[in-house]
mmCIF file of C-alpha atoms and ligand atoms in Angstrom:
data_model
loop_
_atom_site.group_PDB
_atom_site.id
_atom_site.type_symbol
_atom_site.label_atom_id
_atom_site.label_comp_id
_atom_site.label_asym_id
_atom_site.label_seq_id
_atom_site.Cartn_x
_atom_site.Cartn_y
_atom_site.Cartn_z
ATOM 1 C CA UNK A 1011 -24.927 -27.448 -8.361
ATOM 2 C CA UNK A 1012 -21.611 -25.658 -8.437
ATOM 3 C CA UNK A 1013 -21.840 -22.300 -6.646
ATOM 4 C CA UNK A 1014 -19.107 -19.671 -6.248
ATOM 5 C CA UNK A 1015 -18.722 -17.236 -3.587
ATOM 6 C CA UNK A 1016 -16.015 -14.502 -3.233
ATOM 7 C CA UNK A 1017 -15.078 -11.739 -1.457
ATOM 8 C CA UNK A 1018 -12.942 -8.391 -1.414
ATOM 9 C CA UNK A 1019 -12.493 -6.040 1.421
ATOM 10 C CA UNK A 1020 -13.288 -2.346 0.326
ATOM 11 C CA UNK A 1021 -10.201 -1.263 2.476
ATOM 12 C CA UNK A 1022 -8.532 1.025 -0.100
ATOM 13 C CA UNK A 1023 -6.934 0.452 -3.775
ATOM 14 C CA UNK A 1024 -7.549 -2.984 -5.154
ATOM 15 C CA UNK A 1025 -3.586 -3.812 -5.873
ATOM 16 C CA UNK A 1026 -1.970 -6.597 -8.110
ATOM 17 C CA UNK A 1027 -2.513 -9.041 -5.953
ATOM 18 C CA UNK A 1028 -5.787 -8.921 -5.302
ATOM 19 C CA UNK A 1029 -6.133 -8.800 -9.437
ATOM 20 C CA UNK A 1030 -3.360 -11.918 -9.577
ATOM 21 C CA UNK A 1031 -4.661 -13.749 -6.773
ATOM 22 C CA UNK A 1032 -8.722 -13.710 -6.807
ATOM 23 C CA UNK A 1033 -10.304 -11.415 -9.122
ATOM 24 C CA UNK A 1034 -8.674 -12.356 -12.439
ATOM 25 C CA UNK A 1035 -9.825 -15.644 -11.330
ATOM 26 C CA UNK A 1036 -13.265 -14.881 -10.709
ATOM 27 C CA UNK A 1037 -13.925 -13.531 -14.448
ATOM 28 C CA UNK A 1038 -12.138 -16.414 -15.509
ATOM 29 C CA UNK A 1039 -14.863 -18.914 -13.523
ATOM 30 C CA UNK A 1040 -17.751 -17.154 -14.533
ATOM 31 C CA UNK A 1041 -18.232 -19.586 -17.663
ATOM 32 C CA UNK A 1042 -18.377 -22.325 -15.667
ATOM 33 C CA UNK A 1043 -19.979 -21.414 -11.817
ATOM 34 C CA UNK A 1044 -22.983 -19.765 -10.779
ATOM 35 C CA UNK A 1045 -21.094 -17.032 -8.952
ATOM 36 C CA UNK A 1046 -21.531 -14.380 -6.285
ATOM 37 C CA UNK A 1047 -18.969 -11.090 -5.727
ATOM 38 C CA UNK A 1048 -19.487 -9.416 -2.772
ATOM 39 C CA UNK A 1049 -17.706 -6.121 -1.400
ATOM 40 C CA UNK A 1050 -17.292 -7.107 2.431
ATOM 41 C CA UNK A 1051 -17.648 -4.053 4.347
ATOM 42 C CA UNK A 1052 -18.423 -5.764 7.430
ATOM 43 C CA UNK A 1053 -15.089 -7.590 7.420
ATOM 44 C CA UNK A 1054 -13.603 -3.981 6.411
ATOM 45 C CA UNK A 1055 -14.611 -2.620 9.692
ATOM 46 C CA UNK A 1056 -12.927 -4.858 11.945
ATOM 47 C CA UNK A 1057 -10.213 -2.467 11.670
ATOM 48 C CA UNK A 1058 -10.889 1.304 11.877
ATOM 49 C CA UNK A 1059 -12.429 2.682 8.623
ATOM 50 C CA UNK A 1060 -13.015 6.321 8.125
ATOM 51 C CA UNK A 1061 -17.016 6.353 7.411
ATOM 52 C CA UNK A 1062 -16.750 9.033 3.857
ATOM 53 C CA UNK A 1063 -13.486 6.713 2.578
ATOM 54 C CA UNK A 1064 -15.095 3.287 3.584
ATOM 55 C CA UNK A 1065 -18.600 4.167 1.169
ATOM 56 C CA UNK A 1066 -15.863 5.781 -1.532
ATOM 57 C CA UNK A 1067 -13.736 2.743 -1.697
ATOM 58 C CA UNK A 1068 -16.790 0.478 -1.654
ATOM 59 C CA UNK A 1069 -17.717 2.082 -5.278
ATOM 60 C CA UNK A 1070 -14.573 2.066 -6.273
ATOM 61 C CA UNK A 1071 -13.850 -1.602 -5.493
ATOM 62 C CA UNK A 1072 -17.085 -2.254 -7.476
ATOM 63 C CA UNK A 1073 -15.425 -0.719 -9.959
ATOM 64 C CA UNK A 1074 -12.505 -2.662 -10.237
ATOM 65 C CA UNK A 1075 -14.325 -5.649 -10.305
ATOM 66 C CA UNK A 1076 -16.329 -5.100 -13.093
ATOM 67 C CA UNK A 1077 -13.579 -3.151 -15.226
ATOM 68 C CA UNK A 1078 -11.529 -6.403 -14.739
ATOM 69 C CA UNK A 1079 -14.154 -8.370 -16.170
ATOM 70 C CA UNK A 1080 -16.630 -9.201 -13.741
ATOM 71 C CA UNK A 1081 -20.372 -9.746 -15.670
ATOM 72 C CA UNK A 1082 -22.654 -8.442 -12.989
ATOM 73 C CA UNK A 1083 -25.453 -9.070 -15.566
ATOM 74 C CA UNK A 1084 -25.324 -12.497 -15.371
ATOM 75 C CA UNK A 1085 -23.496 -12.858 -12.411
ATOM 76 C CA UNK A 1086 -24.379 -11.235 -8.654
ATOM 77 C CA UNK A 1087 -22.188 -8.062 -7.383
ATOM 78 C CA UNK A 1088 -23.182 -6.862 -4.440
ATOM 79 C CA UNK A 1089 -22.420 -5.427 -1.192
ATOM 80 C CA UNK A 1090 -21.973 -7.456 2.482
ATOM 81 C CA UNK A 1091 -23.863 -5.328 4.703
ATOM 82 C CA UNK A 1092 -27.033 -5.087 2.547
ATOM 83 C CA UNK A 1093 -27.920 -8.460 2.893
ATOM 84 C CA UNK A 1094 -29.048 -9.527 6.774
ATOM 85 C CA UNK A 1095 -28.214 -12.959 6.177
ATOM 86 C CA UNK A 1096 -24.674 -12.334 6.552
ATOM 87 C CA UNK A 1097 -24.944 -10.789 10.205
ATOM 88 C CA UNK A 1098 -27.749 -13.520 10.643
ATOM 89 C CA UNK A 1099 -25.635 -16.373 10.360
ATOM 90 C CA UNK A 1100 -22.481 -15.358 11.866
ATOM 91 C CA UNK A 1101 -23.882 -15.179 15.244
ATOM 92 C CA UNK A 1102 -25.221 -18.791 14.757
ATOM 93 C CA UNK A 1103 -21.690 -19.710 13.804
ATOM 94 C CA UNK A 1104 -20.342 -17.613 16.626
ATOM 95 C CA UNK A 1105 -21.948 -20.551 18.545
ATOM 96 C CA UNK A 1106 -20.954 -23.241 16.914
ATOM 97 C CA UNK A 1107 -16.920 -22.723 15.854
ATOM 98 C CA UNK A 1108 -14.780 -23.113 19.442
ATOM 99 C CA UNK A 1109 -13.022 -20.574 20.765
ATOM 100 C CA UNK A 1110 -9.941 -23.052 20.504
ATOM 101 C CA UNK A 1111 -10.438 -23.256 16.228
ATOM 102 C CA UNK A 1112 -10.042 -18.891 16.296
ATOM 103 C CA UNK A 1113 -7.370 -18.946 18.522
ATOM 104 C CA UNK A 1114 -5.403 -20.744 15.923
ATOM 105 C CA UNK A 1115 -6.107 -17.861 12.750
ATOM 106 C CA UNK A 1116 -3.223 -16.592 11.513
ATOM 107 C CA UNK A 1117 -4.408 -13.691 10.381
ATOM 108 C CA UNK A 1118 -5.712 -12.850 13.428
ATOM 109 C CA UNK A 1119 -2.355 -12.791 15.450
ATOM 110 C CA UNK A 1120 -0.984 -10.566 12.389
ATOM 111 C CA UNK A 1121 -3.152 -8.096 12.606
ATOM 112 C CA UNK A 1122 -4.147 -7.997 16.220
ATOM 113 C CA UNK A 1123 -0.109 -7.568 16.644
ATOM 114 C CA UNK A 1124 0.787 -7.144 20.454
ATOM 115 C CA UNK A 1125 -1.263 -5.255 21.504
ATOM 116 C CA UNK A 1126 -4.102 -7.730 21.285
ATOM 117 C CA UNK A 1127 -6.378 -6.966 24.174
ATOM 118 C CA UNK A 1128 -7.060 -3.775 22.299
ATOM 119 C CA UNK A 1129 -8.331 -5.277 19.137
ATOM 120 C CA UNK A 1130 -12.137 -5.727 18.377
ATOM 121 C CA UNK A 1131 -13.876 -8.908 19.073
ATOM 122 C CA UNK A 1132 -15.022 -8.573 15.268
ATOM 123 C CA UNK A 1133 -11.504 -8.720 13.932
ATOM 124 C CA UNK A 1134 -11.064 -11.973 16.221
ATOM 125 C CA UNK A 1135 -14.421 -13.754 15.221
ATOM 126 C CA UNK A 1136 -14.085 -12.315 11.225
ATOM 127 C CA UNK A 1137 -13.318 -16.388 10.565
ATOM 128 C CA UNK A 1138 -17.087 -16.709 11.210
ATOM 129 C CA UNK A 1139 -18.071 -13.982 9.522
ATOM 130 C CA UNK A 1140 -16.706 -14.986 6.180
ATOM 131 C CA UNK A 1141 -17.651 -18.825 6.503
ATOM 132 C CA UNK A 1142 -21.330 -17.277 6.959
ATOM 133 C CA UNK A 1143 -20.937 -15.313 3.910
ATOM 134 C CA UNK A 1144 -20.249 -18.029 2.004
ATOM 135 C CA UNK A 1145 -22.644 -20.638 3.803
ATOM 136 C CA UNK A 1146 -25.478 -18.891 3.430
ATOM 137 C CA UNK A 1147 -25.585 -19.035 -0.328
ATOM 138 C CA UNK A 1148 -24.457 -22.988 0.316
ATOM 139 C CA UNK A 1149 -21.487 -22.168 -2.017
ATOM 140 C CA UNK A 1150 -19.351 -25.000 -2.750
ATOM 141 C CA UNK A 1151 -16.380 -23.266 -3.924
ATOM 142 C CA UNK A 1152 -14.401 -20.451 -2.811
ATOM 143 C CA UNK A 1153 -11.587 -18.571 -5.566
ATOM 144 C CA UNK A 1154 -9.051 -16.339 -3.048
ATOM 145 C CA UNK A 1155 -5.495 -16.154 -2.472
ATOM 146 C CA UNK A 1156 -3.443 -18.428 -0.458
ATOM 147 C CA UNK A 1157 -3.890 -16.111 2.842
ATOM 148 C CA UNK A 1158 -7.882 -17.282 2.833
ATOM 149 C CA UNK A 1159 -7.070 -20.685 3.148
ATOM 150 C CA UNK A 1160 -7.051 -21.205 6.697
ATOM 151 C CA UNK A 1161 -10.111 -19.408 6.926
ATOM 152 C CA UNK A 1162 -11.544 -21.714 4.379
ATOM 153 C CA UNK A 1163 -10.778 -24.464 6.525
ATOM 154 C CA UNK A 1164 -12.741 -23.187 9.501
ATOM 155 C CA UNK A 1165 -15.832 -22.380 7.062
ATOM 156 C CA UNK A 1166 -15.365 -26.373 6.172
ATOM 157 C CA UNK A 1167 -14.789 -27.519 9.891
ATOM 158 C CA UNK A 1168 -17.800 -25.413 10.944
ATOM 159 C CA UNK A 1169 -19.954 -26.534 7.815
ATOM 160 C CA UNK A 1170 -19.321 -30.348 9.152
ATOM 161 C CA UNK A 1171 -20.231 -28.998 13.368
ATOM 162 C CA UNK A 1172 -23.195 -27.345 12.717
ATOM 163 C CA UNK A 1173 -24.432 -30.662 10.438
ATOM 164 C CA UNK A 1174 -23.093 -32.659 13.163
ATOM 165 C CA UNK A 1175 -24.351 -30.960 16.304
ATOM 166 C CA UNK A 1176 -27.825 -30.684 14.269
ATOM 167 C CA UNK A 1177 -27.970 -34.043 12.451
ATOM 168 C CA UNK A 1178 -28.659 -32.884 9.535
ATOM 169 C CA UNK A 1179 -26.674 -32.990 6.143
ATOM 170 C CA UNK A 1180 -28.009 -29.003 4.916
ATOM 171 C CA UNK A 1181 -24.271 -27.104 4.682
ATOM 172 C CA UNK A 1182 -22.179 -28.432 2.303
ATOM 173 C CA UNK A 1183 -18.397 -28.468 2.119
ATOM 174 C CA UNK A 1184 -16.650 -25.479 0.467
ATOM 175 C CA UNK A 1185 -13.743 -26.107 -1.707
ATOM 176 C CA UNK A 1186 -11.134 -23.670 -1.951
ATOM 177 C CA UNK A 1187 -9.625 -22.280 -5.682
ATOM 178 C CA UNK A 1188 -6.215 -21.640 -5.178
ATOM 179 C CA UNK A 1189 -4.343 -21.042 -8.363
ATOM 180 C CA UNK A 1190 -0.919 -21.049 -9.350
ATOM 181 C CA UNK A 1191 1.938 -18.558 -9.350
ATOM 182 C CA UNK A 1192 0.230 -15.592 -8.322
ATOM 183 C CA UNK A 1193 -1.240 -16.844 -5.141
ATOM 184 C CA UNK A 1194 0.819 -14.775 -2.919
ATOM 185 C CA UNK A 1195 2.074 -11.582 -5.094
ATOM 186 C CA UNK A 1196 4.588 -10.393 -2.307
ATOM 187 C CA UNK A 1197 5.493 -6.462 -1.497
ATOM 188 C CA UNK A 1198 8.045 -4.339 -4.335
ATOM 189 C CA UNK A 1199 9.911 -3.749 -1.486
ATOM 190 C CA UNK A 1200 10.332 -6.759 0.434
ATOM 191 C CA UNK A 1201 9.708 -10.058 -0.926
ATOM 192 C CA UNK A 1202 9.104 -12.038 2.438
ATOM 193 C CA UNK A 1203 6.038 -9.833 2.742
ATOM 194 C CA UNK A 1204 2.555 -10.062 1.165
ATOM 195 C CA UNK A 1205 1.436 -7.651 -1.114
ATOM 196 C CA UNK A 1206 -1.353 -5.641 1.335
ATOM 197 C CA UNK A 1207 -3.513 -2.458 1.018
ATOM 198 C CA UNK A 1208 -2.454 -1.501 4.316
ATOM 199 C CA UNK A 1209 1.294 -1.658 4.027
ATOM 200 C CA UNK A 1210 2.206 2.193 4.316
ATOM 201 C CA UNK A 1211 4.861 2.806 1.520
ATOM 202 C CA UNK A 1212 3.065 2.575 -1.405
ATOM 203 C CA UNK A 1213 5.864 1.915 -3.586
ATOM 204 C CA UNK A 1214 5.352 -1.835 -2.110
ATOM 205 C CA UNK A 1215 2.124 -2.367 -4.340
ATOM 206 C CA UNK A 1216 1.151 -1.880 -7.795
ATOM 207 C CA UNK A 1217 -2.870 -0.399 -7.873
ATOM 208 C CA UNK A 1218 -5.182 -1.285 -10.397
ATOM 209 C CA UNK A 1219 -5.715 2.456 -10.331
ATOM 210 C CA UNK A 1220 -1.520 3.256 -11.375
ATOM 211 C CA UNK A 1221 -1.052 4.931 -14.667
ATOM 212 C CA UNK A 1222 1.226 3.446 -16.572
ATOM 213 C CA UNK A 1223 4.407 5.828 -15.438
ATOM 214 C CA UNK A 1224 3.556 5.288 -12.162
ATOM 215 C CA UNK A 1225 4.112 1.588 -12.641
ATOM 216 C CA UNK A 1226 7.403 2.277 -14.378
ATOM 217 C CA UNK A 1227 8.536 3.942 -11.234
ATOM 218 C CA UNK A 1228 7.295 1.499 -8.792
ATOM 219 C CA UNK A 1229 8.696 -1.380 -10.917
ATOM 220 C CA UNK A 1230 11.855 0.706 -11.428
ATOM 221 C CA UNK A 1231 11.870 0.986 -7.179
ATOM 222 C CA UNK A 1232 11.166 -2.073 -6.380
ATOM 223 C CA UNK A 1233 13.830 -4.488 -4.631
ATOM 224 C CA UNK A 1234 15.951 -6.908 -6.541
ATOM 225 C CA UNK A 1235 19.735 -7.312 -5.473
ATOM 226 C CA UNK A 1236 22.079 -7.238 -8.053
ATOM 227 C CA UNK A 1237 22.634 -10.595 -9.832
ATOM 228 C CA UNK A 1238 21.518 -11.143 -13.444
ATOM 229 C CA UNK A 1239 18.587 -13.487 -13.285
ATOM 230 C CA UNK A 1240 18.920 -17.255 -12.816
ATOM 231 C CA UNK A 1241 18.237 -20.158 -14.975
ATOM 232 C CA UNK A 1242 16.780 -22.545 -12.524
ATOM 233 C CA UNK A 1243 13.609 -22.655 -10.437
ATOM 234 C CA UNK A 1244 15.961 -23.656 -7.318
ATOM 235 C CA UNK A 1245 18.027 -20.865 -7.603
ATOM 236 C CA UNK A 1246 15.423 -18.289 -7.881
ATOM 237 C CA UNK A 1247 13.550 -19.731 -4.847
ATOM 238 C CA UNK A 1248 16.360 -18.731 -2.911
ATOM 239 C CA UNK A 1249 16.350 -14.802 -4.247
ATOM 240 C CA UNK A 1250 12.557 -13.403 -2.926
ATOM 241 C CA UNK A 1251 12.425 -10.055 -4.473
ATOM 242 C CA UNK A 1252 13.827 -11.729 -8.019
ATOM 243 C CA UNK A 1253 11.154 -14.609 -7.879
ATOM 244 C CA UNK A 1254 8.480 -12.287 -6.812
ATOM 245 C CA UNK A 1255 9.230 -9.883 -9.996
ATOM 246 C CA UNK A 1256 9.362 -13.341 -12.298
ATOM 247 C CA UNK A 1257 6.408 -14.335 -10.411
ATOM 248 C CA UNK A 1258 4.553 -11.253 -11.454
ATOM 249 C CA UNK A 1259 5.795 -11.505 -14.849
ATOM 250 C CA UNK A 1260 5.045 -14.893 -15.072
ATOM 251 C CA UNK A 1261 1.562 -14.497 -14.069
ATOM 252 C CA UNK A 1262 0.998 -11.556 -16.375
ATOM 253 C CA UNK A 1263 2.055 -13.250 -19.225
ATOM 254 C CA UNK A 1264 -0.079 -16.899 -18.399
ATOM 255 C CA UNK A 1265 3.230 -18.478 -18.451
ATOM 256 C CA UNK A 1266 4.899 -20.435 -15.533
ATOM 257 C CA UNK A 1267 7.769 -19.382 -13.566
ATOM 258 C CA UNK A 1268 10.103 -21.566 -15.485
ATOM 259 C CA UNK A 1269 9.140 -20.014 -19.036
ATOM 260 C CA UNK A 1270 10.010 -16.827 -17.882
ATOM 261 C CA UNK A 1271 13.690 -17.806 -17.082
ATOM 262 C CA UNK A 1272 13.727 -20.072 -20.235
ATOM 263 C CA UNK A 1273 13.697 -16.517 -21.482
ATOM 264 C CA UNK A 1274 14.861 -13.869 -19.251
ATOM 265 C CA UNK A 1275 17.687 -15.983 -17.572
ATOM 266 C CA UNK A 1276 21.687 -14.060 -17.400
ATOM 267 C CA UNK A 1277 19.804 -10.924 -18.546
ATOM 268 C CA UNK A 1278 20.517 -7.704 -15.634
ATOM 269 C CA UNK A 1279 17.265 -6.939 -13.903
ATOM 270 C CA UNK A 1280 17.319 -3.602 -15.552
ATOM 271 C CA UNK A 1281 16.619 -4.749 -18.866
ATOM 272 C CA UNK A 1282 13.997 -7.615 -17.549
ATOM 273 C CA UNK A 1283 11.959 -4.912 -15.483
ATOM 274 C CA UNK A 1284 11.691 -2.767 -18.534
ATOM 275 C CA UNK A 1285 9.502 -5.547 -19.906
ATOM 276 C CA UNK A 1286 7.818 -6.443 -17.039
ATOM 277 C CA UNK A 1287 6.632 -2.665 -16.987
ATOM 278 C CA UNK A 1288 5.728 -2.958 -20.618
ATOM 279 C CA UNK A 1289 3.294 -6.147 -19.645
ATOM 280 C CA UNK A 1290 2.490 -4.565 -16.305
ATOM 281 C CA UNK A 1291 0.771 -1.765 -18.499
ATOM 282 C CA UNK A 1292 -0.856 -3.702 -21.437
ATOM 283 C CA UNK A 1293 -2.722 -6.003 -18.914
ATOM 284 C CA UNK A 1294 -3.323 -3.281 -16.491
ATOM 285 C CA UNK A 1295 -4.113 0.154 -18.586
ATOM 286 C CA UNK A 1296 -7.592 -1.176 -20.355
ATOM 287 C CA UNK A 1297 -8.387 -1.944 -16.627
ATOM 288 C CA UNK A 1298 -7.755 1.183 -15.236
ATOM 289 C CA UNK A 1299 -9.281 3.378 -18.193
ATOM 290 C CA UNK A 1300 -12.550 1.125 -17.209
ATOM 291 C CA UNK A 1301 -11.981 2.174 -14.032
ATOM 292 C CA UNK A 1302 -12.215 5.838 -14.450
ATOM 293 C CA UNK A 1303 -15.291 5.465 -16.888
ATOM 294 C CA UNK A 1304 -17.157 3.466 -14.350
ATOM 295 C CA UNK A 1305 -15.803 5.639 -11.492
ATOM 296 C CA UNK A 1306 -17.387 9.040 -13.221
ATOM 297 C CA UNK A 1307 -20.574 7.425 -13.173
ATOM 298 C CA UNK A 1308 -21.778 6.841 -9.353
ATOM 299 C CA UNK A 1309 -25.371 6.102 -10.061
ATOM 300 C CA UNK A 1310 -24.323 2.998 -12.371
ATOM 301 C CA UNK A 1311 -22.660 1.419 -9.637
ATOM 302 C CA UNK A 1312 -24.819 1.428 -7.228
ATOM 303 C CA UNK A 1313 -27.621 0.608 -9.455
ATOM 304 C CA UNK A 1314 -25.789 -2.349 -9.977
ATOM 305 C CA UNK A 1315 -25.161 -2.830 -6.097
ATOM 306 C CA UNK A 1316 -28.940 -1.987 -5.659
ATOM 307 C CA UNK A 1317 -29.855 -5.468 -8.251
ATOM 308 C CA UNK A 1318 -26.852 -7.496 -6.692
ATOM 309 C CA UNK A 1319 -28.471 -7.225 -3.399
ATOM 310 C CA UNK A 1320 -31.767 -7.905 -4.229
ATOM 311 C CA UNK A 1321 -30.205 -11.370 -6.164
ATOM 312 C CA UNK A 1322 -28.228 -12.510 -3.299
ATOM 313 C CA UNK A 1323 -31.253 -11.847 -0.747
ATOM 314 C CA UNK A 1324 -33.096 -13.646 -2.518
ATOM 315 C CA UNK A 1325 -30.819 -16.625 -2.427
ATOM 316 C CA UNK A 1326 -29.821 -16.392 1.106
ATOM 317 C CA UNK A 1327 -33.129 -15.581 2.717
ATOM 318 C CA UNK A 1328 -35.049 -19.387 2.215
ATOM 319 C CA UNK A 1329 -31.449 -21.000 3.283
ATOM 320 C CA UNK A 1330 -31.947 -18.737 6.646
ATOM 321 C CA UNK A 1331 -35.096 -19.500 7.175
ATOM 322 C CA UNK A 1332 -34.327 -23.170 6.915
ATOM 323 C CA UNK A 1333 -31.303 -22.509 9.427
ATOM 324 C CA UNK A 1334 -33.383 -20.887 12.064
ATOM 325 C CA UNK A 1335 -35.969 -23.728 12.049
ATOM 326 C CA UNK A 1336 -32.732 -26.416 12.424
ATOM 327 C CA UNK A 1337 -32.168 -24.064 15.162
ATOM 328 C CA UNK A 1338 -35.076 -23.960 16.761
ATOM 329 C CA UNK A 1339 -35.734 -19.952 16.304
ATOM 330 C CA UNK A 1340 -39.341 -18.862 16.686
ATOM 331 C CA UNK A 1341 -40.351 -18.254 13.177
ATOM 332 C CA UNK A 1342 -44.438 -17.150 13.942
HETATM 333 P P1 LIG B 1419 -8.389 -8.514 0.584
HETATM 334 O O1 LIG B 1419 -7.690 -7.384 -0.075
HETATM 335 O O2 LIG B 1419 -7.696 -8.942 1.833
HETATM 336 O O3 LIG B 1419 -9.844 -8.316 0.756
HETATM 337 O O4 LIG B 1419 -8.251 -9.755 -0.405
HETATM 338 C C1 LIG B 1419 -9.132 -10.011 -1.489
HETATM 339 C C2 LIG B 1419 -8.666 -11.226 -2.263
HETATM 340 O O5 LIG B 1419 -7.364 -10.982 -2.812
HETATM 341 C C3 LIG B 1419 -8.540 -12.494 -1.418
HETATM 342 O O6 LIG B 1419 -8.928 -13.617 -2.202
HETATM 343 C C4 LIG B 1419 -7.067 -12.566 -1.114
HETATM 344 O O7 LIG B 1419 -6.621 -13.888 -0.885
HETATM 345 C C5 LIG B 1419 -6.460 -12.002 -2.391
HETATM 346 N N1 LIG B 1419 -5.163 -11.361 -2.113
HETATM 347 C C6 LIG B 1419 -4.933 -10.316 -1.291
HETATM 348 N N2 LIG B 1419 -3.617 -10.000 -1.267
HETATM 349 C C7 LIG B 1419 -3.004 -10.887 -2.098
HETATM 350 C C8 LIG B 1419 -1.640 -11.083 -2.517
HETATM 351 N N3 LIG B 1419 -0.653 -10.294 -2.076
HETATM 352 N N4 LIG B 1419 -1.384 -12.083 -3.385
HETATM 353 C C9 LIG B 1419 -2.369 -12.890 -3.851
HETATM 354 N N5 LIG B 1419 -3.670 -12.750 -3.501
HETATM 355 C C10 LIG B 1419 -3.991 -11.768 -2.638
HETATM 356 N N1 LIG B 1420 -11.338 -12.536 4.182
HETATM 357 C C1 LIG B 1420 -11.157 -12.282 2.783
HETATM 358 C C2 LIG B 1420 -9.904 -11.395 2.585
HETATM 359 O O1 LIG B 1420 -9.548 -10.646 3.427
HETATM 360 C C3 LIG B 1420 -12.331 -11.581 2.159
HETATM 361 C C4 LIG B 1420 -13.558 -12.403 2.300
HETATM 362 C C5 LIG B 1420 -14.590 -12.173 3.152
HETATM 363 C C6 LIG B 1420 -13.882 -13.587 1.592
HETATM 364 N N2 LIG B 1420 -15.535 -13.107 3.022
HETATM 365 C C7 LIG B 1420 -15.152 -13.997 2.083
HETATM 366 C C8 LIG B 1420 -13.235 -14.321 0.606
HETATM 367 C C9 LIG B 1420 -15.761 -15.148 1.615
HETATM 368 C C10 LIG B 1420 -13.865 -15.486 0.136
HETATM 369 C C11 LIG B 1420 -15.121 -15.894 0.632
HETATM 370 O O2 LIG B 1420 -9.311 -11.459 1.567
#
C-alpha cells in the first residue's frame, strides 16, 4: 500500500515555497496516495513560539492547506500534538538513531548557529521526531522540499536500525518526493538563501496570504542585477537572483526553466517581472480569497482538525501497540 505522510511547521505565513515546494504537491498526490497532512507544532516549538500566535498560525496553516487544494474529506488533516503516537515513538527512536547520525543534520547547525550550547535538545533530536511522525503511520513516501531530505535519510537509516536491532521486518523504507524546479524557491532578496518564514525582511518571501499589490511590490523589490535575461540554462545558473525569479516563473506556469527563456530571453527584467506578478496573482489570489473565507470561520477548522485527529489515531495507535510489544513495553 502506498501511504503519504507530510508535514508543515505552523511557524508563521505559509510562503511560496512552502506552496512550490510541498503543498502544491500534496493536492497534486492525493489521486494517487492514501495521504496524511499534519500541522507539526511539536517541531514548531523547538524554537521559541509565542503560545496565542503558535494556536493562531496553527488555524491558519490549516487554512492554507485546504484553500490550496488539500481534500481533508477524503484525505487526513490534522494536528501533531493531538496524536500521542508522535511523542510515543520519538523517544523509542531517541534510542535507536546515534548521537553520531544527528550530529551530522544540517539543519541543525543552521539553526542552532553559534551559540549552540544554548539551543534545546528538541531542536537537536527534531530528526527523530519527524521520522516518528512519519513511521508511525508506516508511510512509504514523503512529498517536501529539498531541505527535508537529509532528514528523510535518517527516518530511512533509523527505519532499517530499529528492524535490525529488533529482527523484525515491521518499518518500511520511506521514499522521498522531491520535485522539480521549485524545490528550493530561494529569498527575493538574496538568491543564495532559502526562502524561510523566519527570515526577518519580509520583502524576501512572497505569503500565500499577499494581496495581489503586495506581490507587485515584493516582486518589483526583489534582487536581480541588471542584465536582460539569458538564453541558456548555463548562463542563468551563474546569475542566482535571475534563475530564482525564472525559477518561480517557471514553476508557476508548469513549464521548465528552459521554456521560460525560450520566451523571456534579451527581454530587461522590468518587463519579465511584470508578468511574473501577473502569474504570481492568478495562481495565488483564488488561494488567498479561500484563505480569508476559511480563516472567518474558526469552528470549521478545527472541526476538521477535531476528525483529522481522530483518523490518524486511529491509524497510528495498533502500529504503537505493535512497537511497544517489539520493544518489550509492559502492555497489561
Ligand atoms: P516548513 O516551513 O519548514 O515547515 O516547510 C514545510 C515544507 O515546505 C517542507 O516540505 C519544506 O521542504 C518545504 N519548503 C520550505 N521552504 C521551502 C523553499 N524555500 N523552497 C521549497 N520548499 C520549501
Ligand atoms: N521538518 C519539516 C520542515 O521543517 C516538517 C516536517 C515535520 C515533516 N515532520 C515531517 C515533513 C514529516 C515531512 C514528513 O519542513
Amino acid at each position: 500500500m502506498k501511504r503519504i505522510f507530510s508535514g508543515v511547521q505552523p511557524t508563521g505565513n505559509l510562503h511560496l515555497g512552502n506552496y512550490l515546494g510541498a503543498i502544491r504537491n500534496w493536492v497534486r498526490l492525493q489521486s494517487e496516495f492514501e495521504c496524511l497532512f499534519c500541522v507539526v507544532d511539536m517541531h514548531a516549538i523547538t524554537v521559541w513560539q509565542d503560545p496565542p500566535e503558535l494556536k493562531r498560525n496553527i488555524r491558519e496553516v490549516t487554512a492554507g492547506m485546504l484553500a490550496a487544494g488539500v481534500d481533508a474529506d477524503k484525505h487526513v488533516v490534522f494536528v501533531q500534538s493531538a496524536v500521542p503516537a508522535h511523542a510515543q515513538l520519538a523517544w523509542i527512536f531517541n534510542c535507536v538513531a546515534r548521537i553520531g547520525w544527528l550530529n551530522r543534520m544540517t539543519q541543525f547547525k543552521e539553526k542552532a548557529g553559534k551559540n549552540r550550547e544554548n539551543a534545546s535538545v528538541g531542536l537537536y533530536a527534531y530528526p527523530n521526531l519527524m521520522s516518528a511522525d512519519i513511521l508511525a503511520y508506516k508511510a512509504t513516501h514523503v512529498p517536501v522540499g529539498e531541505d527535508q531530505k537529509q532528514h528523510l535519510e535518517l527516518a530511512r537509516d533509523t527505519a532499517a536500525k530499529f528492524n535490525n536491532d529488533y529482527k523484525v521486518e515491521f518499518f518500511p523504507q520511506p521514499e522521498p518526493l522531491i520535485f522539480g524546479t521549485a524545490a528550493r524557491v530561494m529569498s527575493l532578496r538574496d538568491g543564495t538563501r532559502k526562502m524561510s518564514k523566519s527570515d526577518e525582511s519580509d520583502y524576501s518571501r512572497i505569503n500565500m496570504t499577499d494581496d495581489a499589490d503586495t506581490i507587485a511590490l515584493k516582486v518589483r523589490k526583489a534582487k536581480t542585477d541588471p542584465e536582460p535575461l539569458p538564453d541558456t540554462l548555463d548562463a542563468l545558473a551563474a546569475r542566482p537572483e535571475a534563475a530564482n525569479l525564472v525559477g518561480i516563473y517557471a514553476a508557476l506556469s508548469d513549464q521548465e526553466s528552459a521554456a521560460v527563456l525560450a520566451t523571456f530571453a534579451g527581454r530587461q527584467f522590468s518587463e519579465f517581472k511584470k508578468d511574473l506578478t501577473d502569474m504570481a496573482v492568478s495562481v495565488l489570489g483564488p488561494i488567498n480569497a479561500e484563505m480569508k473565507r476559511l480563516t472567518a470561520d474558526p469552528a470549521h477548522i478545527d472541526a476538521v482538525l477535531k476528525r483529522g485527529a481522530e483518523r490518524a489515531d486511529a491509524i497510528a495507535r495498533p502500529i504503537l501497540a505493535e512497537v511497544y510489544d517489539i520493544v518489550g513495553f509492559w502492555r497489561g
